[in-house]
Coordinates of C-alpha atoms in Angstrom, one line a residue:
M11 CA 33.6 106.2 82.4
S12 CA 35.0 109.6 83.1
P13 CA 37.1 111.4 80.5
A14 CA 40.2 111.4 82.8
R15 CA 40.0 107.6 83.3
A16 CA 39.6 107.1 79.6
M17 CA 43.0 108.7 78.9
G18 CA 44.7 105.6 80.6
G19 CA 46.9 107.4 83.2
F20 CA 47.8 106.2 86.7
T21 CA 46.3 107.6 89.8
L22 CA 48.4 108.9 92.7
V23 CA 47.5 105.9 94.8
E24 CA 48.6 103.4 92.1
M25 CA 51.9 105.3 91.8
L26 CA 52.5 105.3 95.6
V27 CA 51.8 101.6 95.8
T28 CA 54.2 100.9 92.9
V29 CA 57.0 103.0 94.5
A30 CA 56.5 101.3 97.8
I31 CA 56.8 97.8 96.2
V32 CA 60.0 98.8 94.4
A33 CA 61.5 100.3 97.6
I34 CA 60.7 97.0 99.5
L35 CA 62.4 95.0 96.8
A36 CA 65.4 97.3 96.8
M37 CA 65.8 97.0 100.6
G38 CA 65.9 93.2 100.2
A39 CA 68.5 93.4 97.4
V40 CA 71.0 95.6 99.3
P41 CA 72.1 93.0 101.8
F42 CA 72.6 90.5 99.0
A43 CA 74.8 93.0 97.1
Q44 CA 76.9 93.7 100.3
L45 CA 77.2 89.9 100.9
A46 CA 78.4 89.4 97.3
S47 CA 80.9 92.2 97.7
Q48 CA 82.3 90.7 100.9
R49 CA 82.6 87.3 99.3
V50 CA 84.6 88.7 96.4
K51 CA 87.0 90.5 98.8
E52 CA 87.4 87.3 100.9
S53 CA 88.1 85.3 97.8
E54 CA 90.8 87.9 96.7
L55 CA 92.3 87.8 100.2
R56 CA 92.5 84.0 100.2
T57 CA 94.2 84.0 96.8
A58 CA 96.6 86.8 97.8
L59 CA 97.6 85.0 101.0
R60 CA 98.2 81.8 99.1
Q61 CA 100.3 83.4 96.4
I62 CA 102.5 85.3 98.9
R63 CA 102.9 82.3 101.2
E64 CA 103.9 80.1 98.3
A65 CA 106.4 82.6 97.2
I66 CA 107.9 82.8 100.7
D67 CA 108.2 79.0 100.8
A68 CA 109.8 79.0 97.4
Y69 CA 112.3 81.6 98.5
K70 CA 113.2 79.5 101.6
R71 CA 113.6 76.3 99.4
A72 CA 115.9 78.3 97.0
H73 CA 117.9 79.4 100.0
D74 CA 118.2 75.9 101.4
D75 CA 119.1 74.5 98.0
G76 CA 121.9 77.1 97.7
R77 CA 120.4 79.0 94.8
I78 CA 120.5 82.1 97.0
T79 CA 123.7 83.1 98.6
R80 CA 123.7 81.8 102.2
R81 CA 124.8 83.8 105.2
A82 CA 125.1 82.4 108.7
D83 CA 123.2 85.3 110.3
V84 CA 120.0 85.0 108.3
S85 CA 117.0 82.6 108.6
G86 CA 116.7 81.9 104.9
Y87 CA 113.4 83.7 104.6
P88 CA 113.0 86.8 102.4
P89 CA 114.1 90.2 103.9
S90 CA 110.9 91.9 102.5
L91 CA 107.9 91.2 100.3
E92 CA 109.5 93.5 97.7
A93 CA 112.4 91.0 97.4
L94 CA 109.9 88.3 96.2
A95 CA 108.9 90.5 93.3
E96 CA 112.2 92.2 92.5
G97 CA 114.1 89.0 92.6
V98 CA 117.4 88.0 94.0
P99 CA 120.7 87.1 92.3
N100 CA 121.1 83.4 91.4
A101 CA 124.1 82.0 93.3
K102 CA 124.4 79.1 90.8
P103 CA 125.9 79.7 87.4
E104 CA 123.2 77.7 85.5
G105 CA 119.8 79.2 85.1
P106 CA 118.7 82.8 85.1
R107 CA 120.7 85.6 86.7
R108 CA 117.9 86.6 89.0
I109 CA 115.3 84.4 90.6
V110 CA 111.9 86.0 90.9
F111 CA 109.2 84.5 93.1
L112 CA 106.2 86.8 92.4
R113 CA 105.2 88.9 89.4
R114 CA 103.9 91.6 91.7
V115 CA 103.0 91.8 95.4
P116 CA 99.2 91.6 95.7
R117 CA 97.4 94.1 97.8
D118 CA 95.3 93.3 100.8
P119 CA 91.7 93.7 99.5
F120 CA 90.5 94.9 102.9
H121 CA 93.1 97.6 103.3
P122 CA 91.3 101.0 103.3
D123 CA 94.0 103.0 101.4
R124 CA 93.8 101.9 97.8
A125 CA 96.8 104.1 96.9
A126 CA 99.1 102.5 99.4
D127 CA 102.1 100.4 98.4
P128 CA 100.8 96.8 98.2
A129 CA 103.7 95.4 100.4
R130 CA 102.7 97.9 103.1
T131 CA 99.1 96.8 103.3
W132 CA 100.1 93.5 104.9
G133 CA 101.0 92.6 108.5
K134 CA 104.3 90.8 108.5
R135 CA 105.6 88.2 111.0
S136 CA 109.3 87.6 111.4
Y137 CA 110.8 84.2 111.9
D138 CA 111.9 85.0 115.5
S139 CA 108.5 86.3 116.6
P140 CA 105.9 84.1 118.5
W141 CA 102.9 82.9 116.6
D142 CA 100.4 84.5 119.0
A143 CA 102.1 87.9 118.9
P144 CA 103.5 88.5 115.4
R145 CA 105.9 91.3 114.9
E146 CA 108.1 92.5 112.0
G147 CA 111.8 91.8 112.0
A148 CA 114.8 91.1 109.8
D149 CA 112.8 88.7 107.5
V150 CA 109.3 87.8 106.4
F151 CA 108.3 84.4 107.8
D152 CA 104.5 84.9 107.3
I153 CA 101.9 87.5 106.5
Y154 CA 98.5 88.4 107.7
S155 CA 95.7 90.8 107.0
R156 CA 95.4 93.9 109.2
A157 CA 91.7 94.1 108.6
E158 CA 89.4 94.3 111.5
G159 CA 86.4 92.0 111.6
A160 CA 85.8 88.4 110.7
G161 CA 85.0 86.5 107.6
L162 CA 81.7 85.0 106.7
D163 CA 82.9 81.8 108.4
G164 CA 83.4 83.7 111.7
V165 CA 87.3 83.5 111.7
P166 CA 89.0 86.9 112.1
Y167 CA 90.8 88.0 109.0
R168 CA 94.0 88.4 111.0
Q169 CA 94.0 84.6 111.6
W170 CA 93.6 83.5 108.0

């Protein structure tokens, strides 16, 4: 045995083979990490949509029940997403003075600007706009994500 081999070091070929194996394993792990990240964002999107839509429905029920002051020229849906979190005056004497429907407005997880106001990250559909061409108006009947692309199930995020 040569003195260099007796020292127990690695040869250049052994090091190159090891680096190549680690690189191949890393290339296989990157798509799984991206997939996991997309799944987390989709889960957050699904949760945020559910929370906001439930708050919109609760606002409409409160309006229909007379707990929110009724006006003839409004649909009964909230005027903005901020109104869900800020609350509205309770029209009935019993109960709290303000009715709050959301603790905070969640952010669209796919919106690129992380510093943007959460209510501004969503697309809003007014009650008087058609379902296939949503547009903003005097109230918020529904919301949708403005994100381009589709989910892992193939459905575009705008249609969730």
